[in-house]
PDB file of C-alpha atoms in Angstrom:
ATOM      1  CA  MET A   1     -53.160   4.786 -55.547  1.00  0.00           C
ATOM      2  CA  PHE A   2     -50.667   5.591 -58.102  1.00  0.00           C
ATOM      3  CA  THR A   3     -50.970   5.263 -62.113  1.00  0.00           C
ATOM      4  CA  GLY A   4     -47.506   3.938 -63.287  1.00  0.00           C
ATOM      5  CA  ILE A   5     -46.519   7.207 -64.626  1.00  0.00           C
ATOM      6  CA  ILE A   6     -42.898   7.915 -63.288  1.00  0.00           C
ATOM      7  CA  GLU A   7     -42.332  11.432 -62.459  1.00  0.00           C
ATOM      8  CA  THR A   8     -38.627  11.370 -62.051  1.00  0.00           C
ATOM      9  CA  LEU A   9     -35.723   9.359 -60.490  1.00  0.00           C
ATOM     10  CA  GLY A  10     -34.283   9.465 -57.253  1.00  0.00           C
ATOM     11  CA  ILE A  11     -30.769   8.389 -56.012  1.00  0.00           C
ATOM     12  CA  VAL A  12     -30.302   6.202 -53.037  1.00  0.00           C
ATOM     13  CA  THR A  13     -27.932   8.189 -50.831  1.00  0.00           C
ATOM     14  CA  GLU A  14     -27.900   5.941 -47.459  1.00  0.00           C
ATOM     15  CA  ILE A  15     -29.189   2.729 -46.166  1.00  0.00           C
ATOM     16  CA  LYS A  16     -29.654   1.885 -42.439  1.00  0.00           C
ATOM     17  CA  LYS A  17     -30.800  -1.275 -41.155  1.00  0.00           C
ATOM     18  CA  GLU A  18     -32.534  -1.330 -37.714  1.00  0.00           C
ATOM     19  CA  GLN A  19     -33.806  -4.334 -36.500  1.00  0.00           C
ATOM     20  CA  ASN A  20     -35.858  -5.817 -39.219  1.00  0.00           C
ATOM     21  CA  ASN A  21     -36.473  -2.755 -40.718  1.00  0.00           C
ATOM     22  CA  LEU A  22     -34.765  -0.533 -43.574  1.00  0.00           C
ATOM     23  CA  HIS A  23     -34.366   3.292 -43.560  1.00  0.00           C
ATOM     24  CA  LEU A  24     -33.480   4.502 -46.984  1.00  0.00           C
ATOM     25  CA  THR A  25     -32.450   8.005 -47.639  1.00  0.00           C
ATOM     26  CA  LEU A  26     -32.903   9.164 -51.170  1.00  0.00           C
ATOM     27  CA  SER A  27     -31.982  12.737 -53.346  1.00  0.00           C
ATOM     28  CA  SER A  28     -34.871  14.198 -55.640  1.00  0.00           C
ATOM     29  CA  SER A  29     -35.816  16.732 -57.457  1.00  0.00           C
ATOM     30  CA  ILE A  30     -39.004  16.432 -56.249  1.00  0.00           C
ATOM     31  CA  THR A  31     -37.952  16.583 -52.514  1.00  0.00           C
ATOM     32  CA  PRO A  32     -38.824  20.006 -51.609  1.00  0.00           C
ATOM     33  CA  GLU A  33     -42.970  19.299 -52.589  1.00  0.00           C
ATOM     34  CA  LEU A  34     -42.568  16.337 -50.484  1.00  0.00           C
ATOM     35  CA  LYS A  35     -44.304  16.117 -46.714  1.00  0.00           C
ATOM     36  CA  ILE A  36     -44.114  13.925 -43.663  1.00  0.00           C
ATOM     37  CA  ASP A  37     -46.574  11.250 -43.903  1.00  0.00           C
ATOM     38  CA  GLN A  38     -46.727  11.419 -47.938  1.00  0.00           C
ATOM     39  CA  SER A  39     -46.981   8.341 -49.687  1.00  0.00           C
ATOM     40  CA  VAL A  40     -44.407   7.598 -52.624  1.00  0.00           C
ATOM     41  CA  ALA A  41     -43.891   4.752 -54.934  1.00  0.00           C
ATOM     42  CA  HIS A  42     -40.301   3.542 -55.212  1.00  0.00           C
ATOM     43  CA  ASN A  43     -39.872   1.605 -57.854  1.00  0.00           C
ATOM     44  CA  GLY A  44     -43.657   0.593 -57.755  1.00  0.00           C
ATOM     45  CA  ILE A  45     -43.383  -0.162 -53.975  1.00  0.00           C
ATOM     46  CA  CYS A  46     -45.537   2.098 -51.414  1.00  0.00           C
ATOM     47  CA  LEU A  47     -43.351   3.864 -48.710  1.00  0.00           C
ATOM     48  CA  THR A  48     -44.142   6.696 -46.298  1.00  0.00           C
ATOM     49  CA  VAL A  49     -41.690   9.568 -45.940  1.00  0.00           C
ATOM     50  CA  VAL A  50     -40.661   9.571 -42.489  1.00  0.00           C
ATOM     51  CA  ALA A  51     -38.040  12.587 -42.393  1.00  0.00           C
ATOM     52  CA  ILE A  52     -37.027  15.371 -44.992  1.00  0.00           C
ATOM     53  CA  HIS A  53     -33.737  17.350 -44.876  1.00  0.00           C
ATOM     54  CA  GLU A  54     -33.014  19.962 -47.714  1.00  0.00           C
ATOM     55  CA  THR A  55     -32.979  17.576 -51.183  1.00  0.00           C
ATOM     56  CA  ASN A  56     -32.877  14.180 -49.103  1.00  0.00           C
ATOM     57  CA  TYR A  57     -35.854  12.486 -47.583  1.00  0.00           C
ATOM     58  CA  THR A  58     -36.258   9.123 -45.619  1.00  0.00           C
ATOM     59  CA  VAL A  59     -38.707   6.265 -46.041  1.00  0.00           C
ATOM     60  CA  THR A  60     -38.761   2.738 -43.847  1.00  0.00           C
ATOM     61  CA  ALA A  61     -39.116  -0.758 -45.275  1.00  0.00           C
ATOM     62  CA  ILE A  62     -40.597  -3.117 -42.705  1.00  0.00           C
ATOM     63  CA  ALA A  63     -40.007  -6.987 -42.982  1.00  0.00           C
ATOM     64  CA  GLU A  64     -43.328  -7.814 -45.026  1.00  0.00           C
ATOM     65  CA  THR A  65     -41.999  -5.126 -47.796  1.00  0.00           C
ATOM     66  CA  ILE A  66     -38.433  -6.335 -47.879  1.00  0.00           C
ATOM     67  CA  ASN A  67     -39.646  -9.902 -48.054  1.00  0.00           C
ATOM     68  CA  LYS A  68     -41.892  -9.620 -50.941  1.00  0.00           C
ATOM     69  CA  THR A  69     -39.876  -7.159 -53.005  1.00  0.00           C
ATOM     70  CA  ASN A  70     -36.208  -6.787 -53.827  1.00  0.00           C
ATOM     71  CA  ILE A  71     -35.923  -3.712 -51.812  1.00  0.00           C
ATOM     72  CA  GLY A  72     -33.412  -5.794 -49.694  1.00  0.00           C
ATOM     73  CA  ASN A  73     -31.069  -5.652 -52.561  1.00  0.00           C
ATOM     74  CA  TRP A  74     -30.711  -1.886 -53.217  1.00  0.00           C
ATOM     75  CA  ASN A  75     -27.383  -0.353 -52.593  1.00  0.00           C
ATOM     76  CA  VAL A  76     -26.400   3.268 -52.378  1.00  0.00           C
ATOM     77  CA  ASN A  77     -26.383   5.308 -55.740  1.00  0.00           C
ATOM     78  CA  ASP A  78     -28.843   2.838 -57.335  1.00  0.00           C
ATOM     79  CA  GLU A  79     -31.556   4.819 -59.391  1.00  0.00           C
ATOM     80  CA  VAL A  80     -35.455   4.289 -58.174  1.00  0.00           C
ATOM     81  CA  ASN A  81     -38.408   5.466 -60.202  1.00  0.00           C
ATOM     82  CA  LEU A  82     -40.607   7.670 -58.408  1.00  0.00           C
ATOM     83  CA  GLU A  83     -43.567   8.406 -58.189  1.00  0.00           C
ATOM     84  CA  ARG A  84     -46.368  10.654 -56.001  1.00  0.00           C
ATOM     85  CA  ALA A  85     -49.819   9.304 -55.088  1.00  0.00           C
ATOM     86  CA  MET A  86     -52.693  10.421 -57.855  1.00  0.00           C
ATOM     87  CA  LYS A  87     -54.972  13.366 -57.273  1.00  0.00           C
ATOM     88  CA  LEU A  88     -58.928  12.870 -57.532  1.00  0.00           C
ATOM     89  CA  GLY A  89     -59.670  14.373 -61.000  1.00  0.00           C
ATOM     90  CA  ASP A  90     -55.948  14.072 -62.415  1.00  0.00           C
ATOM     91  CA  ARG A  91     -55.956  12.227 -65.860  1.00  0.00           C
ATOM     92  CA  LEU A  92     -55.355   8.587 -65.304  1.00  0.00           C
ATOM     93  CA  ASP A  93     -52.447   8.204 -68.127  1.00  0.00           C
ATOM     94  CA  GLY A  94     -51.598   4.773 -66.995  1.00  0.00           C
ATOM     95  CA  HIS A  95     -53.489   2.265 -65.108  1.00  0.00           C
ATOM     96  CA  ILE A  96     -54.765   2.224 -61.301  1.00  0.00           C
ATOM     97  CA  VAL A  97     -51.489   0.966 -59.119  1.00  0.00           C
ATOM     98  CA  GLN A  98     -51.824  -0.101 -55.707  1.00  0.00           C
ATOM     99  CA  GLY A  99     -48.050   0.186 -54.615  1.00  0.00           C
ATOM    100  CA  HIS A 100     -48.654  -3.395 -53.490  1.00  0.00           C
ATOM    101  CA  VAL A 101     -46.091  -5.747 -55.055  1.00  0.00           C
ATOM    102  CA  ASP A 102     -47.276  -9.505 -55.906  1.00  0.00           C
ATOM    103  CA  GLN A 103     -43.463 -11.105 -56.121  1.00  0.00           C
ATOM    104  CA  THR A 104     -40.402 -10.438 -58.122  1.00  0.00           C
ATOM    105  CA  ALA A 105     -39.537 -11.508 -61.479  1.00  0.00           C
ATOM    106  CA  THR A 106     -36.117 -11.817 -63.098  1.00  0.00           C
ATOM    107  CA  CYS A 107     -35.124 -10.026 -66.415  1.00  0.00           C
ATOM    108  CA  ILE A 108     -33.902 -12.974 -68.675  1.00  0.00           C
ATOM    109  CA  GLU A 109     -33.863 -10.824 -71.871  1.00  0.00           C
ATOM    110  CA  ALA A 110     -33.365  -7.384 -73.126  1.00  0.00           C
ATOM    111  CA  TYR A 111     -32.638  -5.853 -76.639  1.00  0.00           C
ATOM    112  CA  GLU A 112     -33.531  -2.879 -78.698  1.00  0.00           C
ATOM    113  CA  THR A 113     -35.772  -3.589 -81.654  1.00  0.00           C
ATOM    114  CA  ASN A 114     -36.109  -0.407 -84.501  1.00  0.00           C
ATOM    115  CA  GLY A 115     -36.432   2.281 -81.780  1.00  0.00           C
ATOM    116  CA  SER A 116     -38.086   0.564 -78.816  1.00  0.00           C
ATOM    117  CA  TRP A 117     -36.797  -1.981 -76.181  1.00  0.00           C
ATOM    118  CA  HIS A 118     -37.927  -5.634 -75.444  1.00  0.00           C
ATOM    119  CA  TYR A 119     -37.744  -6.907 -72.157  1.00  0.00           C
ATOM    120  CA  THR A 120     -38.757 -10.378 -71.198  1.00  0.00           C
ATOM    121  CA  PHE A 121     -39.335 -11.231 -67.362  1.00  0.00           C
ATOM    122  CA  GLU A 122     -39.434 -14.826 -65.490  1.00  0.00           C
ATOM    123  CA  TYR A 123     -41.137 -15.212 -62.192  1.00  0.00           C
ATOM    124  CA  ASP A 124     -41.926 -18.137 -60.001  1.00  0.00           C
ATOM    125  CA  PRO A 125     -45.045 -20.005 -60.816  1.00  0.00           C
ATOM    126  CA  ASN A 126     -45.180 -21.334 -57.515  1.00  0.00           C
ATOM    127  CA  ARG A 127     -46.950 -18.141 -56.028  1.00  0.00           C
ATOM    128  CA  SER A 128     -49.911 -19.023 -58.535  1.00  0.00           C
ATOM    129  CA  ASN A 129     -49.567 -15.593 -60.399  1.00  0.00           C
ATOM    130  CA  ILE A 130     -50.809 -15.006 -63.975  1.00  0.00           C
ATOM    131  CA  THR A 131     -50.423 -12.429 -66.590  1.00  0.00           C
ATOM    132  CA  ILE A 132     -52.825 -11.669 -69.413  1.00  0.00           C
ATOM    133  CA  GLU A 133     -52.173 -11.000 -73.125  1.00  0.00           C
ATOM    134  CA  LYS A 134     -52.549  -6.995 -73.511  1.00  0.00           C
ATOM    135  CA  GLY A 135     -53.272  -6.717 -69.881  1.00  0.00           C
ATOM    136  CA  SER A 136     -51.833  -3.979 -67.955  1.00  0.00           C
ATOM    137  CA  ILE A 137     -48.889  -4.905 -65.774  1.00  0.00           C
ATOM    138  CA  THR A 138     -46.510  -2.799 -63.344  1.00  0.00           C
ATOM    139  CA  VAL A 139     -42.907  -3.253 -63.659  1.00  0.00           C
ATOM    140  CA  ASN A 140     -40.546  -1.228 -61.065  1.00  0.00           C
ATOM    141  CA  GLY A 141     -43.516   1.209 -60.791  1.00  0.00           C
ATOM    142  CA  VAL A 142     -43.703   1.613 -64.699  1.00  0.00           C
ATOM    143  CA  SER A 143     -47.423   1.130 -66.175  1.00  0.00           C
ATOM    144  CA  LEU A 144     -46.693  -1.520 -69.017  1.00  0.00           C
ATOM    145  CA  THR A 145     -48.886  -3.790 -71.137  1.00  0.00           C
ATOM    146  CA  VAL A 146     -48.206  -7.307 -71.255  1.00  0.00           C
ATOM    147  CA  VAL A 147     -46.877  -9.252 -74.559  1.00  0.00           C
ATOM    148  CA  ASN A 148     -46.239 -12.678 -75.198  1.00  0.00           C
ATOM    149  CA  SER A 149     -47.805 -13.954 -71.778  1.00  0.00           C
ATOM    150  CA  GLU A 150     -46.608 -17.240 -70.900  1.00  0.00           C
ATOM    151  CA  LYS A 151     -46.886 -19.686 -68.007  1.00  0.00           C
ATOM    152  CA  ASN A 152     -44.161 -18.120 -65.755  1.00  0.00           C
ATOM    153  CA  LYS A 153     -43.183 -15.606 -68.244  1.00  0.00           C
ATOM    154  CA  PHE A 154     -44.047 -12.240 -70.105  1.00  0.00           C
ATOM    155  CA  SER A 155     -42.774  -9.478 -72.108  1.00  0.00           C
ATOM    156  CA  VAL A 156     -42.795  -5.688 -72.488  1.00  0.00           C
ATOM    157  CA  ALA A 157     -42.018  -3.101 -74.872  1.00  0.00           C
ATOM    158  CA  ILE A 158     -40.993   0.517 -73.844  1.00  0.00           C
ATOM    159  CA  ILE A 159     -40.440   3.634 -76.011  1.00  0.00           C
ATOM    160  CA  PRO A 160     -37.114   5.376 -75.723  1.00  0.00           C
ATOM    161  CA  TYR A 161     -38.694   8.117 -73.897  1.00  0.00           C
ATOM    162  CA  THR A 162     -39.531   5.622 -70.924  1.00  0.00           C
ATOM    163  CA  TYR A 163     -35.877   3.939 -71.459  1.00  0.00           C
ATOM    164  CA  GLU A 164     -34.395   7.090 -70.908  1.00  0.00           C
ATOM    165  CA  HIS A 165     -36.601   8.417 -68.026  1.00  0.00           C
ATOM    166  CA  THR A 166     -37.018   5.492 -65.834  1.00  0.00           C
ATOM    167  CA  ASN A 167     -34.396   2.951 -64.493  1.00  0.00           C
ATOM    168  CA  PHE A 168     -35.329   0.185 -67.245  1.00  0.00           C
ATOM    169  CA  HIS A 169     -31.736   1.410 -68.831  1.00  0.00           C
ATOM    170  CA  THR A 170     -29.920   0.170 -65.946  1.00  0.00           C
ATOM    171  CA  PHE A 171     -31.497  -3.706 -66.253  1.00  0.00           C
ATOM    172  CA  MET A 172     -29.391  -6.163 -67.165  1.00  0.00           C
ATOM    173  CA  ALA A 173     -30.460 -10.270 -67.587  1.00  0.00           C
ATOM    174  CA  LYS A 174     -30.547 -12.089 -64.218  1.00  0.00           C
ATOM    175  CA  LEU A 175     -31.249  -8.682 -62.375  1.00  0.00           C
ATOM    176  CA  ASN A 176     -34.405  -9.205 -60.068  1.00  0.00           C
ATOM    177  CA  GLN A 177     -36.970  -6.310 -60.569  1.00  0.00           C
ATOM    178  CA  CYS A 178     -40.421  -5.772 -58.914  1.00  0.00           C
ATOM    179  CA  LYS A 179     -43.253  -7.055 -60.682  1.00  0.00           C
ATOM    180  CA  LEU A 180     -46.928  -5.788 -59.790  1.00  0.00           C
ATOM    181  CA  MET A 181     -50.126  -7.287 -61.285  1.00  0.00           C
ATOM    182  CA  ASP A 182     -52.669  -4.610 -61.743  1.00  0.00           C
ATOM    183  CA  LEU A 183     -56.151  -4.704 -59.925  1.00  0.00           C
ATOM    184  CA  HIS A 184     -57.468  -5.857 -62.827  1.00  0.00           C
ATOM    185  CA  GLN A 185     -55.546  -9.014 -63.376  1.00  0.00           C
ATOM    186  CA  GLN A 186     -55.653  -9.707 -59.935  1.00  0.00           C
ATOM    187  CA  ARG A 187     -59.363 -10.261 -60.062  1.00  0.00           C
ATOM    188  CA  VAL A 188     -59.101 -12.268 -63.172  1.00  0.00           C
ATOM    189  CA  GLN A 189     -56.788 -14.457 -61.372  1.00  0.00           C
ATOM    190  CA  GLU A 190     -58.993 -14.552 -58.251  1.00  0.00           C
ATOM    191  CA  THR A 191     -61.730 -15.693 -60.702  1.00  0.00           C
ATOM    192  CA  VAL A 192     -59.774 -18.252 -62.685  1.00  0.00           C
ATOM    193  CA  HIS A 193     -58.980 -19.894 -59.149  1.00  0.00           C
ATOM    194  CA  PHE A 194     -62.707 -19.564 -58.086  1.00  0.00           C
ATOM    195  CA  PHE A 195     -63.466 -21.653 -61.454  1.00  0.00           C
ATOM    196  CA  ASP A 196     -61.302 -24.270 -60.457  1.00  0.00           C
ATOM    197  CA  ASN A 197     -64.722 -25.721 -59.284  1.00  0.00           C
ATOM    198  CA  LYS A 198     -66.397 -27.469 -61.898  1.00  0.00           C
ATOM    199  CA  ASP A 199     -69.740 -26.711 -61.477  1.00  0.00           C
ATOM    200  CA  THR A 200     -69.019 -23.016 -60.394  1.00  0.00           C
ATOM    201  CA  PHE A 201     -67.722 -22.645 -63.758  1.00  0.00           C
ATOM    202  CA  LEU A 202     -70.182 -24.266 -65.418  1.00  0.00           C
ATOM    203  CA  GLY A 203     -72.938 -22.171 -63.450  1.00  0.00           C
ATOM    204  CA  PHE A 204     -71.075 -18.943 -64.274  1.00  0.00           C
ATOM    205  CA  ARG A 205     -70.806 -19.601 -67.855  1.00  0.00           C
ATOM    206  CA  LYS A 206     -74.780 -20.184 -67.959  1.00  0.00           C
ATOM    207  CA  LEU A 207     -75.211 -17.106 -66.068  1.00  0.00           C
ATOM    208  CA  LEU A 208     -73.032 -15.174 -68.768  1.00  0.00           C
ATOM    209  CA  ASP A 209     -74.811 -16.507 -71.639  1.00  0.00           C
ATOM    210  CA  CYS A 210     -77.862 -14.796 -70.491  1.00  0.00           C
ATOM    211  CA  ALA A 211     -76.763 -11.567 -69.045  1.00  0.00           C
ATOM    212  CA  VAL A 212     -76.673  -8.173 -70.970  1.00  0.00           C
ATOM    213  CA  ASP A 213     -74.512  -6.143 -68.825  1.00  0.00           C
ATOM    214  CA  THR A 214     -72.555  -6.795 -65.699  1.00  0.00           C
ATOM    215  CA  GLN A 215     -69.782  -4.495 -64.343  1.00  0.00           C
ATOM    216  CA  ASN A 216     -67.664  -7.827 -64.250  1.00  0.00           C
ATOM    217  CA  MET A 217     -68.611  -9.130 -67.490  1.00  0.00           C
ATOM    218  CA  GLN A 218     -64.866  -8.502 -68.809  1.00  0.00           C
ATOM    219  CA  ILE A 219     -63.336 -10.059 -65.747  1.00  0.00           C
ATOM    220  CA  TYR A 220     -65.467 -13.094 -65.900  1.00  0.00           C
ATOM    221  CA  LYS A 221     -65.143 -13.151 -69.799  1.00  0.00           C
ATOM    222  CA  GLU A 222     -61.116 -13.138 -69.602  1.00  0.00           C
ATOM    223  CA  ALA A 223     -61.422 -15.747 -66.636  1.00  0.00           C
ATOM    224  CA  ILE A 224     -63.235 -18.127 -68.646  1.00  0.00           C
ATOM    225  CA  ASP A 225     -61.122 -17.878 -71.703  1.00  0.00           C
ATOM    226  CA  LEU A 226     -58.130 -18.556 -69.574  1.00  0.00           C
ATOM    227  CA  THR A 227     -59.905 -21.278 -67.912  1.00  0.00           C
ATOM    228  CA  ASP A 228     -60.652 -22.776 -71.322  1.00  0.00           C
ATOM    229  CA  TRP A 229     -57.029 -22.657 -72.240  1.00  0.00           C
ATOM    230  CA  LYS A 230     -55.778 -24.554 -68.826  1.00  0.00           C
ATOM    231  CA  GLU A 231     -58.185 -27.445 -69.918  1.00  0.00           C
ATOM    232  CA  LYS A 232     -57.121 -27.668 -73.356  1.00  0.00           C
ATOM    233  CA  ASN A 233     -53.371 -27.418 -72.122  1.00  0.00           C
TER     234      ASN A 233
END
């Protein structure tokens, strides 16, 4: 598990293809602290350290990872956002991030506005993924809050520190970046699909009207709000 708070940037120094796998070597300031078999998020993608040599270390991406992310488009000298797995007991400054990419998105707009940066991303709606206004989302491993959520688009705003200390400063329009939904949004999405059955949807609405407290109350409420919106539109 990760938090979406980037520790440092790594630089891709070598890329080797072996059958369906990619072996990527990176240089990073945290390399001396890494261990073989350690999980590290690379632009939000959870990869395992398989080799370490001085200031460089190597990770391997299998076909499933290559197909679901933009890692196959990485080049030597690219900057990569890095975060080591969270420790139990640490402060959760971002949100819980699994390191499993749902799909890629394309940056279609990026501009500075009064000291912050605004980015809009577009993604393929055929994958049935959704975003939720004010919900947490991870883009290239960075924990962010969704604004202007639309059918197959969403926007985020970042502060200057994030712009300077992550690879967001390298984004350009039409450049594919990894998009991760956080666990909460995934559960809302699954619930919305569950509510596609009208009888099930009405039954859960009646249950919620009587409920006093439940662990999943917020998830169900957001799913119902979104289902109501889908019916009206």
